[in-house]
Amino acid sequence: MSAGLQNHVGLGKETTYGTPVAPTLFIPLRESDGMSINTDVQFIPAIKGSAPLNQCAHIGKVELNGAFDSDAYPVFMGMILKSALGGEVDALVGGETVVYKHTFTESFTKQSYTIEEKYGEIAKRYAGFLATMFNIELNSGETAKFHFEGFAKSHAVQGSPATPSYETPCPFNFGNVSSLTIGGVEVKALIESFSLEYNNNSDRFYGLGDVNMQSAYPKGSTLSGSMRMYLDTTTDDFLADYIAKTERAIVLTITGSDTIGVGSNYILKVTIPKAVLKSNSMPFGMEYNALEFDFEGLNDATDGLIKVELTNLTASY
């Protein structure tokens, strides 16, 4: 049946990179590109005394790419953060027995997952999926958006797809932003939109004798973002920061409204220890005076490029 609402995408944590496993958690998706198979067919031209140019064809480097859009739900996000960033430390929240805080930081070792994708009558499992980037976006009046991309090592038809089960909490939204500070200055009430994008820039290695990738390797990571803010006597200082290339920490904290455990909440906290405003615009218009900035993250000798803390009822990822 060609009913899009019956499709699903699930994630399963792999013990061995590239060895497929059944999904354990399913993603509440928005409309997304999903997984795609690019066979990179190579056509072979030759001068052979005939009019047709292409004489042969062969499969090139097969790429299994994925791009997914969802709202920022407080459980499945942890899988993607674990895959993209690599490092994870889990700890019980003080005074709680079932509420955990997961701290994700960068590591060269990345966690791979199997993605099960059911698309109508087509069901496939893509093994060895590694998240290469994620994006978190906040706009006034909307839910927090979460986008991620990555690539897989292999794929196979799945004859009996799993029965999906989804997390029950609602996603974070703009009203859940409990704090947004730049250089220690609270500005959440002056920010209309905010986004950040992390890329680990991992790449594929292909050897001879196989059209599929053999392994993945890390490259230099980057972090960038943008924000639009109301101009007043607080935010006008950021123009001076931009001109002087002043390095500031940016810390975003989102606290869900649902109570979990004894008295905790779902929390997403993103810390960019060192960021530089790299471009600025001050558009003239009929509405409020706005400052718009793009920023770039820098490595901090103590805290690295980024730290993400996620509080929920999952013991570990």
Short mmCIF file of C-alpha atoms in Angstrom, two decimals:
data_model
loop_
_atom_site.label_atom_id
_atom_site.label_comp_id
_atom_site.label_asym_id
_atom_site.label_seq_id
_atom_site.Cartn_x
_atom_site.Cartn_y
_atom_site.Cartn_z
CA MET A 1 0.00 0.00 0.00
CA SER A 2 1.44 3.36 -1.04
CA ALA A 3 0.60 5.22 2.17
CA GLY A 4 3.48 7.38 3.36
CA LEU A 5 2.25 7.40 6.96
CA GLN A 6 2.89 3.64 7.14
CA ASN A 7 6.58 3.98 6.34
CA HIS A 8 9.16 3.82 9.09
CA VAL A 9 12.84 4.36 9.89
CA GLY A 10 14.39 2.51 12.81
CA LEU A 11 17.83 2.47 14.42
CA GLY A 12 19.72 -0.45 15.93
CA LYS A 13 23.08 -0.15 17.73
CA GLU A 14 25.75 -2.34 16.15
CA THR A 15 28.27 -4.32 18.19
CA THR A 16 30.53 -4.79 15.15
CA TYR A 17 30.81 -2.06 12.53
CA GLY A 18 28.83 -3.01 9.45
CA THR A 19 27.16 -6.12 10.90
CA PRO A 20 23.39 -5.49 10.65
CA VAL A 21 21.14 -5.66 13.70
CA ALA A 22 17.42 -5.22 14.30
CA PRO A 23 16.17 -1.73 15.16
CA THR A 24 15.35 -0.93 18.77
CA LEU A 25 14.14 2.65 18.40
CA PHE A 26 12.18 4.35 15.64
CA ILE A 27 12.38 7.96 14.51
CA PRO A 28 9.24 10.16 14.44
CA LEU A 29 10.08 11.65 11.05
CA ARG A 30 9.05 14.74 9.22
CA GLU A 31 9.18 14.61 5.42
CA SER A 32 12.74 13.53 4.64
CA ASP A 33 14.99 12.35 1.83
CA GLY A 34 15.76 9.12 3.66
CA MET A 35 18.40 6.70 2.39
CA SER A 36 19.52 6.74 -1.23
CA ILE A 37 21.64 4.34 -3.30
CA ASN A 38 24.05 5.89 -5.79
CA THR A 39 25.77 3.28 -7.97
CA ASP A 40 27.90 5.89 -9.77
CA VAL A 41 27.65 4.02 -13.08
CA GLN A 42 30.71 4.68 -15.27
CA PHE A 43 30.22 4.72 -19.05
CA ILE A 44 33.19 3.72 -21.21
CA PRO A 45 33.59 5.63 -24.49
CA ALA A 46 35.81 4.26 -27.25
CA ILE A 47 36.73 4.99 -30.84
CA LYS A 48 35.75 1.71 -32.49
CA GLY A 49 34.57 2.71 -35.93
CA SER A 50 30.91 3.02 -34.88
CA ALA A 51 28.59 5.91 -34.12
CA PRO A 52 27.66 5.09 -30.49
CA LEU A 53 30.04 6.71 -28.03
CA ASN A 54 29.49 4.51 -24.97
CA GLN A 55 30.58 0.91 -25.50
CA CYS A 56 30.49 -0.47 -21.96
CA ALA A 57 29.42 0.45 -18.45
CA HIS A 58 30.37 -0.61 -14.95
CA ILE A 59 29.31 0.23 -11.41
CA GLY A 60 31.55 2.79 -9.71
CA LYS A 61 31.91 3.57 -6.03
CA VAL A 62 28.54 2.75 -4.46
CA GLU A 63 27.38 5.39 -1.99
CA LEU A 64 24.60 4.83 0.55
CA ASN A 65 23.66 8.29 1.79
CA GLY A 66 20.96 9.32 4.22
CA ALA A 67 19.33 12.61 5.21
CA PHE A 68 16.59 12.77 7.81
CA ASP A 69 14.43 15.52 9.31
CA SER A 70 12.61 15.31 12.61
CA ASP A 71 11.64 17.40 15.57
CA ALA A 72 14.04 17.39 18.51
CA TYR A 73 12.71 14.44 20.49
CA PRO A 74 14.58 13.80 23.74
CA VAL A 75 15.39 10.08 23.27
CA PHE A 76 16.37 9.08 19.72
CA MET A 77 18.58 12.19 19.42
CA GLY A 78 21.05 10.47 21.72
CA MET A 79 21.77 7.80 19.12
CA ILE A 80 22.66 10.39 16.52
CA LEU A 81 24.74 12.45 18.94
CA LYS A 82 26.63 9.27 19.91
CA SER A 83 27.29 8.44 16.26
CA ALA A 84 28.28 11.94 15.17
CA LEU A 85 30.37 12.94 18.20
CA GLY A 86 31.56 9.56 19.45
CA GLY A 87 32.28 10.18 23.13
CA GLU A 88 29.65 9.48 25.79
CA VAL A 89 29.61 9.58 29.60
CA ASP A 90 26.43 8.50 31.41
CA ALA A 91 25.53 9.43 34.99
CA LEU A 92 22.46 9.26 37.19
CA VAL A 93 21.01 12.67 37.95
CA GLY A 94 21.37 13.54 41.64
CA GLY A 95 18.42 12.34 43.72
CA GLU A 96 17.12 10.15 40.89
CA THR A 97 17.17 6.39 40.25
CA VAL A 98 15.94 6.26 36.65
CA VAL A 99 16.96 9.64 35.18
CA TYR A 100 20.32 9.87 33.41
CA LYS A 101 22.41 12.66 31.99
CA HIS A 102 24.42 11.73 28.90
CA THR A 103 27.39 13.94 28.07
CA PHE A 104 28.52 13.70 24.44
CA THR A 105 31.90 15.02 23.34
CA GLU A 106 34.13 14.45 20.33
CA SER A 107 36.03 11.21 19.92
CA PHE A 108 37.71 9.61 16.90
CA THR A 109 35.77 6.41 17.65
CA LYS A 110 32.23 6.63 16.28
CA GLN A 111 29.25 4.40 17.04
CA SER A 112 27.65 2.76 14.00
CA TYR A 113 23.98 1.86 13.63
CA THR A 114 21.82 -0.20 11.33
CA ILE A 115 19.03 1.78 9.73
CA GLU A 116 15.91 -0.13 8.82
CA GLU A 117 13.85 1.76 6.28
CA LYS A 118 10.40 0.58 5.23
CA TYR A 119 9.08 2.43 2.20
CA GLY A 120 5.82 0.88 1.08
CA GLU A 121 6.60 -2.61 -0.22
CA ILE A 122 10.36 -1.98 -0.04
CA ALA A 123 12.13 -2.79 3.22
CA LYS A 124 15.89 -2.54 3.58
CA ARG A 125 18.50 -2.55 6.30
CA TYR A 126 21.51 -0.28 5.84
CA ALA A 127 24.37 -1.50 8.01
CA GLY A 128 27.32 0.55 9.22
CA PHE A 129 25.48 3.88 9.26
CA LEU A 130 27.57 6.71 10.67
CA ALA A 131 26.14 10.18 11.26
CA THR A 132 28.40 12.79 9.69
CA MET A 133 26.48 15.90 10.72
CA PHE A 134 23.54 17.20 12.70
CA ASN A 135 21.69 20.49 12.80
CA ILE A 136 19.56 21.96 15.60
CA GLU A 137 17.27 24.83 14.67
CA LEU A 138 15.03 27.01 16.81
CA ASN A 139 12.50 29.55 15.58
CA SER A 140 10.05 31.55 17.63
CA GLY A 141 6.66 29.82 17.70
CA GLU A 142 7.91 26.42 16.50
CA THR A 143 9.21 23.09 17.73
CA ALA A 144 12.97 22.60 17.81
CA LYS A 145 14.05 20.93 14.56
CA PHE A 146 16.69 18.20 14.31
CA HIS A 147 18.29 17.26 10.99
CA PHE A 148 21.04 14.69 10.47
CA GLU A 149 22.93 13.10 7.60
CA GLY A 150 25.32 10.20 7.22
CA PHE A 151 26.33 7.20 5.16
CA ALA A 152 26.11 3.42 5.46
CA LYS A 153 28.50 0.60 4.50
CA SER A 154 26.11 -1.95 2.98
CA HIS A 155 22.46 -2.67 2.32
CA ALA A 156 20.22 -5.69 2.01
CA VAL A 157 16.53 -6.44 1.53
CA GLN A 158 14.77 -7.10 4.82
CA GLY A 159 12.09 -9.73 4.35
CA SER A 160 10.39 -9.22 7.70
CA PRO A 161 10.64 -5.59 8.82
CA ALA A 162 10.33 -4.86 12.51
CA THR A 163 7.14 -3.56 14.10
CA PRO A 164 7.84 0.07 14.97
CA SER A 165 7.55 1.50 18.47
CA TYR A 166 8.11 5.18 19.14
CA GLU A 167 9.14 7.32 22.09
CA THR A 168 6.21 9.00 23.83
CA PRO A 169 7.55 12.41 24.99
CA CYS A 170 6.76 15.46 22.93
CA PRO A 171 9.68 17.19 21.20
CA PHE A 172 11.35 20.27 22.60
CA ASN A 173 9.91 23.59 21.42
CA PHE A 174 10.85 27.28 21.46
CA GLY A 175 8.95 27.87 24.71
CA ASN A 176 11.15 25.26 26.44
CA VAL A 177 14.32 27.33 25.96
CA SER A 178 15.31 27.99 29.57
CA SER A 179 18.57 29.75 28.76
CA LEU A 180 20.64 31.00 25.84
CA THR A 181 23.80 32.83 26.81
CA ILE A 182 26.57 34.43 24.78
CA GLY A 183 29.67 35.16 26.82
CA GLY A 184 27.62 34.61 29.98
CA VAL A 185 24.99 37.19 28.98
CA GLU A 186 21.40 35.87 28.95
CA VAL A 187 19.78 36.70 25.60
CA LYS A 188 17.04 34.11 25.10
CA ALA A 189 14.26 36.75 25.19
CA LEU A 190 16.05 38.73 22.46
CA ILE A 191 16.66 35.87 20.00
CA GLU A 192 14.06 35.16 17.32
CA SER A 193 15.93 32.32 15.60
CA PHE A 194 19.02 30.25 16.35
CA SER A 195 20.67 27.34 14.58
CA LEU A 196 23.87 25.35 14.84
CA GLU A 197 25.43 22.71 12.60
CA TYR A 198 28.13 20.21 13.52
CA ASN A 199 30.09 18.25 10.90
CA ASN A 200 32.61 15.53 11.68
CA ASN A 201 33.37 15.33 7.94
CA SER A 202 34.01 11.58 8.09
CA ASP A 203 34.72 10.00 4.72
CA ARG A 204 34.72 6.60 3.03
CA PHE A 205 37.64 4.42 1.96
CA TYR A 206 37.30 2.23 -1.12
CA GLY A 207 39.74 -0.53 -1.99
CA LEU A 208 40.11 -2.67 -5.11
CA GLY A 209 37.89 -5.63 -5.87
CA ASP A 210 34.66 -4.31 -4.33
CA VAL A 211 32.31 -1.53 -5.39
CA ASN A 212 31.29 -0.97 -1.76
CA MET A 213 33.23 1.06 0.79
CA GLN A 214 35.58 -0.85 3.09
CA SER A 215 35.83 1.48 6.04
CA ALA A 216 35.32 5.05 7.25
CA TYR A 217 37.84 7.50 8.62
CA PRO A 218 37.54 10.83 10.46
CA LYS A 219 38.55 14.23 9.12
CA GLY A 220 38.64 17.66 10.75
CA SER A 221 35.36 18.63 12.42
CA THR A 222 33.60 21.99 12.11
CA LEU A 223 30.82 23.80 13.90
CA SER A 224 28.90 26.79 12.61
CA GLY A 225 25.62 28.55 13.21
CA SER A 226 23.52 31.66 12.90
CA MET A 227 21.16 33.80 14.96
CA ARG A 228 18.79 36.70 14.53
CA MET A 229 18.29 38.99 17.50
CA TYR A 230 16.41 42.11 18.58
CA LEU A 231 18.66 45.16 18.70
CA ASP A 232 18.83 46.91 22.06
CA THR A 233 21.44 48.07 24.55
CA THR A 234 22.31 44.46 25.41
CA THR A 235 22.69 43.00 21.94
CA ASP A 236 24.44 46.01 20.42
CA ASP A 237 27.58 44.85 22.27
CA PHE A 238 27.77 41.83 19.97
CA LEU A 239 28.53 44.09 17.01
CA ALA A 240 31.64 45.24 18.86
CA ASP A 241 32.47 41.57 19.53
CA TYR A 242 32.18 40.85 15.82
CA ILE A 243 34.43 43.75 14.85
CA ALA A 244 37.05 42.81 17.44
CA LYS A 245 36.83 39.02 16.78
CA THR A 246 36.07 38.46 20.44
CA GLU A 247 35.78 34.80 21.41
CA ARG A 248 32.67 33.95 23.40
CA ALA A 249 31.05 30.81 24.76
CA ILE A 250 27.53 30.07 23.52
CA VAL A 251 25.35 27.88 25.77
CA LEU A 252 21.83 26.75 24.84
CA THR A 253 19.63 24.97 27.40
CA ILE A 254 16.20 23.54 26.56
CA THR A 255 14.15 22.09 29.41
CA GLY A 256 11.11 20.00 28.51
CA SER A 257 7.82 20.49 30.33
CA ASP A 258 7.30 16.78 31.16
CA THR A 259 8.35 15.67 34.65
CA ILE A 260 10.42 12.47 34.76
CA GLY A 261 11.66 10.51 37.77
CA VAL A 262 11.21 12.22 41.11
CA GLY A 263 11.39 15.81 39.90
CA SER A 264 13.53 16.06 36.77
CA ASN A 265 12.84 17.05 33.19
CA TYR A 266 14.04 16.13 29.74
CA ILE A 267 16.92 18.52 29.04
CA LEU A 268 19.04 19.30 26.01
CA LYS A 269 22.06 21.48 26.71
CA VAL A 270 24.56 22.46 24.02
CA THR A 271 27.81 24.18 24.97
CA ILE A 272 30.06 25.78 22.38
CA PRO A 273 33.05 26.74 24.54
CA LYS A 274 34.59 29.15 22.06
CA ALA A 275 32.86 30.84 19.12
CA VAL A 276 33.63 33.80 16.89
CA LEU A 277 31.03 35.92 15.11
CA LYS A 278 32.14 35.80 11.48
CA SER A 279 29.55 37.82 9.55
CA ASN A 280 26.95 40.43 10.34
CA SER A 281 24.00 42.10 8.68
CA MET A 282 21.65 44.86 9.84
CA PRO A 283 18.81 44.89 7.29
CA PHE A 284 16.61 47.97 6.97
CA GLY A 285 12.92 47.17 7.12
CA MET A 286 9.49 48.13 8.44
CA GLU A 287 9.68 45.82 11.48
CA TYR A 288 12.05 45.75 14.44
CA ASN A 289 15.76 46.55 14.13
CA ALA A 290 17.53 43.22 13.89
CA LEU A 291 21.09 42.02 14.21
CA GLU A 292 21.95 38.88 12.26
CA PHE A 293 25.15 36.97 12.90
CA ASP A 294 26.84 33.84 11.62
CA PHE A 295 29.31 32.21 13.96
CA GLU A 296 32.05 29.58 13.80
CA GLY A 297 33.24 27.34 16.62
CA LEU A 298 36.90 27.11 17.63
CA ASN A 299 38.68 24.37 19.52
CA ASP A 300 39.01 25.09 23.22
CA ALA A 301 42.09 23.55 24.84
CA THR A 302 40.02 22.30 27.79
CA ASP A 303 36.50 21.73 26.49
CA GLY A 304 37.00 21.03 22.78
CA LEU A 305 34.67 22.18 20.01
CA ILE A 306 31.27 21.18 21.41
CA LYS A 307 29.64 19.42 24.34
CA VAL A 308 26.05 18.18 24.30
CA GLU A 309 24.20 17.02 27.43
CA LEU A 310 20.94 15.09 27.10
CA THR A 311 18.83 14.16 30.12
CA ASN A 312 16.23 11.41 29.80
CA LEU A 313 15.23 7.95 31.02
CA THR A 314 17.68 6.01 28.84
CA ALA A 315 20.50 4.42 30.85
CA SER A 316 23.07 4.54 28.03
CA TYR A 317 23.47 4.73 24.28
#
